[in-house]
Short mmCIF file of C-alpha atoms in Angstrom, two decimals:
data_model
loop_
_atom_site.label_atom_id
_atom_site.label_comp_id
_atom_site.label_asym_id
_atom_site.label_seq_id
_atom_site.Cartn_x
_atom_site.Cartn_y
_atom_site.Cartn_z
CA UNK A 1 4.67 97.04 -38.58
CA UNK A 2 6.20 98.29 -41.85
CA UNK A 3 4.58 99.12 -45.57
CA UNK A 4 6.81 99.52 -48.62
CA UNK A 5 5.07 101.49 -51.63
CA UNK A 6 6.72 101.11 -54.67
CA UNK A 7 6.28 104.69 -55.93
CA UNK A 8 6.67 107.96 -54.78
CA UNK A 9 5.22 107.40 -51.63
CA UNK A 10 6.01 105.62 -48.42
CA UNK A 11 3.56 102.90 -47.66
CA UNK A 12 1.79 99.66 -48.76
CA UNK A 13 3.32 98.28 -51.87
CA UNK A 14 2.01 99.87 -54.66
CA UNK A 15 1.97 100.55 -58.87
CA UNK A 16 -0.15 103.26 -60.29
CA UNK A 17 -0.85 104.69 -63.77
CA UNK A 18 -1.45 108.53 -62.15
CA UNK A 19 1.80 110.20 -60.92
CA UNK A 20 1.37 109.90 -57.06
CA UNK A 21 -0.13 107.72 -54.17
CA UNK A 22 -1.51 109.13 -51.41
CA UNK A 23 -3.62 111.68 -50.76
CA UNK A 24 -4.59 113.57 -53.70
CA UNK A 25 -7.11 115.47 -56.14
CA UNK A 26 -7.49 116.46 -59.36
CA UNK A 27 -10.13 118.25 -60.90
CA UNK A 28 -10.58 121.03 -64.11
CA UNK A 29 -10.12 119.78 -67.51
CA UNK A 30 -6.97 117.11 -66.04
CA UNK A 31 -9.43 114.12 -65.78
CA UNK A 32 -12.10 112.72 -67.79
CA UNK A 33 -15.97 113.28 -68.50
CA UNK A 34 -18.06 111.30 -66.89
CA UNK A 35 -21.76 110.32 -66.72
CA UNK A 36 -24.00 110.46 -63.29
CA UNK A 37 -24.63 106.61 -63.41
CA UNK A 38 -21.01 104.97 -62.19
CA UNK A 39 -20.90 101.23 -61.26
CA UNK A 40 -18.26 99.94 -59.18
CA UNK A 41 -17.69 95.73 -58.04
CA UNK A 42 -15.03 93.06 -56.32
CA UNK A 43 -13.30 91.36 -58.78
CA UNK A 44 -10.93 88.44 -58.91
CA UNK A 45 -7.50 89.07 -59.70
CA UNK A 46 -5.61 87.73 -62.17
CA UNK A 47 -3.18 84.97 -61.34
CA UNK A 48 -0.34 87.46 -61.32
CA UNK A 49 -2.32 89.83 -58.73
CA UNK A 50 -3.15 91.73 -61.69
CA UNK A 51 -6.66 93.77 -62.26
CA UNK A 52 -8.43 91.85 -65.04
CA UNK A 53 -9.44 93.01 -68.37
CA UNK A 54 -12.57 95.48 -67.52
CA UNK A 55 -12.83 96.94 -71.19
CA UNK A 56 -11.59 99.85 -69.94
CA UNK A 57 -10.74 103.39 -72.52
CA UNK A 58 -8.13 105.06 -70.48
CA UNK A 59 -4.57 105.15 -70.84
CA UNK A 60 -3.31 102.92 -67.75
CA UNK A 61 -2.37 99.78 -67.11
CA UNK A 62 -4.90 97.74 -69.45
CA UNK A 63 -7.16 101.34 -70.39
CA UNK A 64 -7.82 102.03 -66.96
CA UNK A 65 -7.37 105.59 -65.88
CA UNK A 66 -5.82 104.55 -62.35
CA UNK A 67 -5.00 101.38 -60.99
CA UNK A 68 -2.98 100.62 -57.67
CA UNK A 69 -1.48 97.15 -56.75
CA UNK A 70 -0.62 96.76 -52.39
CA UNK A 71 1.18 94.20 -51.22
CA UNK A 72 2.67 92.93 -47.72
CA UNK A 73 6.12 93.15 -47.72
CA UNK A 74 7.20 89.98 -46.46
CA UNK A 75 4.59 87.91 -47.74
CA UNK A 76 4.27 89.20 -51.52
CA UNK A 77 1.59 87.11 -52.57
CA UNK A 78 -0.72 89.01 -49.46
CA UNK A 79 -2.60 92.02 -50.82
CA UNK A 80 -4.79 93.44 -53.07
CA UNK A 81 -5.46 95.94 -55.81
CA UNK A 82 -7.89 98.17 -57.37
CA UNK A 83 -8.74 100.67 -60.49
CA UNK A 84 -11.02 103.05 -62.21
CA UNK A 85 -11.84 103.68 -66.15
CA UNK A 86 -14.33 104.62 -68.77
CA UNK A 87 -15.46 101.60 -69.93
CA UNK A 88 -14.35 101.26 -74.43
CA UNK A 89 -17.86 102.32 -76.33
CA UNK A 90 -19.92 104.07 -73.56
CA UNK A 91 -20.14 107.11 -71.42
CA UNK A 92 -20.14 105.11 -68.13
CA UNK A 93 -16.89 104.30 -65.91
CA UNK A 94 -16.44 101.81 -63.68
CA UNK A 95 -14.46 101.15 -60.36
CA UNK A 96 -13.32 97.42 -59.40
CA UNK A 97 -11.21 96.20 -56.22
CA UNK A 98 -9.98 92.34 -55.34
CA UNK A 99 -7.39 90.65 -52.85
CA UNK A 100 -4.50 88.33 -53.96
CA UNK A 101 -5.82 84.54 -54.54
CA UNK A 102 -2.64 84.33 -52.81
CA UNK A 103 -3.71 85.94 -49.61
CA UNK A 104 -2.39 84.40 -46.41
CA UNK A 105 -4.39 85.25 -43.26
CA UNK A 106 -3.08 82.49 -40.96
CA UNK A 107 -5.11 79.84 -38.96
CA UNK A 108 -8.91 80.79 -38.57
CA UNK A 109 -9.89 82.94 -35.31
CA UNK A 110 -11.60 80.54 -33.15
CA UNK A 111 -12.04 82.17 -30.05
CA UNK A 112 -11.61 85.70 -28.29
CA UNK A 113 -10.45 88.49 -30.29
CA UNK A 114 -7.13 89.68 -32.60
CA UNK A 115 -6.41 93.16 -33.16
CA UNK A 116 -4.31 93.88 -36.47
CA UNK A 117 -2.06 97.13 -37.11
CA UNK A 118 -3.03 98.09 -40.24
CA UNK A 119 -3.77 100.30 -43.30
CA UNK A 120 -5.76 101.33 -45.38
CA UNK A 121 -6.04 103.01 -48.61
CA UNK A 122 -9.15 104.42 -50.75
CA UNK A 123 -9.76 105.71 -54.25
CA UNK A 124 -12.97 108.43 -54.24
CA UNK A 125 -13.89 110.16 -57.44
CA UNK A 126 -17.01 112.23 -57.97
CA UNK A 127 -17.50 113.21 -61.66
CA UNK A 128 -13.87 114.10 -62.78
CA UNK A 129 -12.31 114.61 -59.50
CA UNK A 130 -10.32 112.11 -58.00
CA UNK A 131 -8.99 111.90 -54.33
CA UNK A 132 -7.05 109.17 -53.17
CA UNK A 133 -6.33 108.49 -49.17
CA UNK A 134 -4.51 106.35 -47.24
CA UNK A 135 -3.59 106.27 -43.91
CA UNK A 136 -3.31 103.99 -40.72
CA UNK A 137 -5.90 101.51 -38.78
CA UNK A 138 -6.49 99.13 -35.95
CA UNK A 139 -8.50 96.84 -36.82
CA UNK A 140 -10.09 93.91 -34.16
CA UNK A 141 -11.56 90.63 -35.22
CA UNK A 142 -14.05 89.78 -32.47
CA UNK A 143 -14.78 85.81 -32.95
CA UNK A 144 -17.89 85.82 -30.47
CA UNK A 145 -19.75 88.87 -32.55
CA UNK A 146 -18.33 87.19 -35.83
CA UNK A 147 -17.04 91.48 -36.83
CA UNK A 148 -14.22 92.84 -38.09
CA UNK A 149 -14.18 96.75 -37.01
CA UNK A 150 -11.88 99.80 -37.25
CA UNK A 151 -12.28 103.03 -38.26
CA UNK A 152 -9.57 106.12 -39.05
CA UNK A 153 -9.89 109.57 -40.82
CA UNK A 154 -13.72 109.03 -41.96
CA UNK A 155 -13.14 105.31 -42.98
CA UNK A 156 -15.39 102.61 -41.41
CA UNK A 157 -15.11 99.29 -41.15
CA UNK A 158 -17.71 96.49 -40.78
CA UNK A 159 -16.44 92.97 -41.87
CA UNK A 160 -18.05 89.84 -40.98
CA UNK A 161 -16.74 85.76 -40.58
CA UNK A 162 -18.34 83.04 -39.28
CA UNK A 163 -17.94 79.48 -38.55
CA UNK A 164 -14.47 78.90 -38.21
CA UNK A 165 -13.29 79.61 -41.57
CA UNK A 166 -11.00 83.10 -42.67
CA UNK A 167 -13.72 84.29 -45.49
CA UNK A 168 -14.54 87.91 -44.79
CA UNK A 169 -17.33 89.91 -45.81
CA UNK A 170 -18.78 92.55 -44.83
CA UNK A 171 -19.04 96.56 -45.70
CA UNK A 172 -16.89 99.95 -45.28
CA UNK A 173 -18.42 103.26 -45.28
CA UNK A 174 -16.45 106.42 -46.11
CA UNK A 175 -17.76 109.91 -47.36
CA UNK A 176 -21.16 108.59 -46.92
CA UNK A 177 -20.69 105.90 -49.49
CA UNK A 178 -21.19 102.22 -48.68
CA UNK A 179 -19.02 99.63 -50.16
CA UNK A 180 -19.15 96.41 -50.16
CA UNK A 181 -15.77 94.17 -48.89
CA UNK A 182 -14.66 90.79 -49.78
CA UNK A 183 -11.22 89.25 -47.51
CA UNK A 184 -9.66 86.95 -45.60
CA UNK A 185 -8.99 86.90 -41.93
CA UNK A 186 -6.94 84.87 -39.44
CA UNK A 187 -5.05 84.69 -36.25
CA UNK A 188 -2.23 86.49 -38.39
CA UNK A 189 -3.53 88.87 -40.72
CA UNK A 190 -6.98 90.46 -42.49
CA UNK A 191 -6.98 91.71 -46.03
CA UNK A 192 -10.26 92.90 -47.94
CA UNK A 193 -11.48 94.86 -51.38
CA UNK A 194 -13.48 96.95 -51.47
CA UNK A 195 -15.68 98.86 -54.12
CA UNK A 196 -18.98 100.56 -53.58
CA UNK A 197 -20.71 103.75 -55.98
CA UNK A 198 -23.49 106.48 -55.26
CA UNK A 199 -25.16 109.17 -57.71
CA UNK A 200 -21.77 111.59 -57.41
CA UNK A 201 -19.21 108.60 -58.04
CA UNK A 202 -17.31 105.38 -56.56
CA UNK A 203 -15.20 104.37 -53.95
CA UNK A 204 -12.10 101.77 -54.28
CA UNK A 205 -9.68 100.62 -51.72
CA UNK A 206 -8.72 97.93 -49.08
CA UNK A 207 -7.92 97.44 -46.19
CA UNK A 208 -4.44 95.76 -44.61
CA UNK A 209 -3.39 94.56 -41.15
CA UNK A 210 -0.89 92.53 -39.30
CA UNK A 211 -0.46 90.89 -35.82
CA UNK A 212 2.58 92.46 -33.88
CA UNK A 213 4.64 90.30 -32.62
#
């Protein structure tokens, strides 16, 4: 399974307002002051698979002070995207993640299991210090248990579907931060947002896989 990341670095599909993708950090005086009481949530996207308006201070894409679009290279319309900024008038910043309206998992899972080559890719920042990750994951959709599960380099996943339908919810946990995760899952591909916060900062990502032929 292939990723394209439009950017500097090999991967999903992706547009970001800081110079790289990938794994990184900043810290010092290069990013901004923050306050100990950050807020993160799932959003809907835009019609154009765009982060909406959040308010946000920075100097990004709409004010944010990051924001990262990931898309599957065949199908376009499958991904999802997230960002980060001080929110215009206040001290507080705010993290928000979504999928693409557009999203095509395939047929619902009605029986036995699918397992999805996939990955992932996660924003962490604690105070002014951001690290972004990505990396690869299996991930299995078990219809019996109603789960979608994975895990790679610290990264957890939990996802949940019932009832014959491709709605996924469900939670990741990374750096001992839980988030929660909105998606879609099928016989041909899963796709979720997350965005979760704690006392030290927030965590933004998703999560992307693929059946191999």
């Amino acid at each position: 399974m292939s990723f394209i990341r439009f950017g500097s670095v090999i991967g999903f599909a992706c547009v970001t307002a800081m110079p790289a993708c990938g794994s990184s950090s900043s810290d010092g005086d290069s990013g901004p002051v923050v306050n100990p009481n950050p807020t993160s949530q799932l959003v809907t996207l835009n019609p154009d698979n765009t982060i909406p308006d959040q308010n946000f201070s920075g100097l990004g894409a709409s004010g944010s002070i990051s924001v990262s679009y990931f898309s599957d290279p065949v199908l376009g319309s499958t991904g999802f995207a997230y960002a980060w900024g001080n929110v215009e008038g206040t001290d507080d910043f705010l993290g928000v993640a979504g999928i693409h309206a557009t999203s095509t998992p395939g047929d619902a899972i009605t029986t036995g299991a699918v397992t999805y080559d996939g990955r992932y890719d996660l924003l962490r920042v604690r105070g002014n210090v951001e690290d972004q990750q990505s990396g690869q994951i299996e991930l299995t959709a078990t219809f019996n248990s109603g789960r979608v599960t994975g895990s790679a380099d610290g990264l957890e996943v939990n996802g949940t579907f019932s009832g014959n339908v491709t709605a996924m919810g469900g939670t990741v946990t990374f750096d001992g931060v839980t988030a929660n995760m909105e998606g879609v899952v099928g016989q041909d591909r899963v796709v979720g947002a997350f965005a979760g916060d704690d006392a030290d900062g927030i965590l933004i990502g998703g999560i992307y896989g693929a059946v191999t032929p």
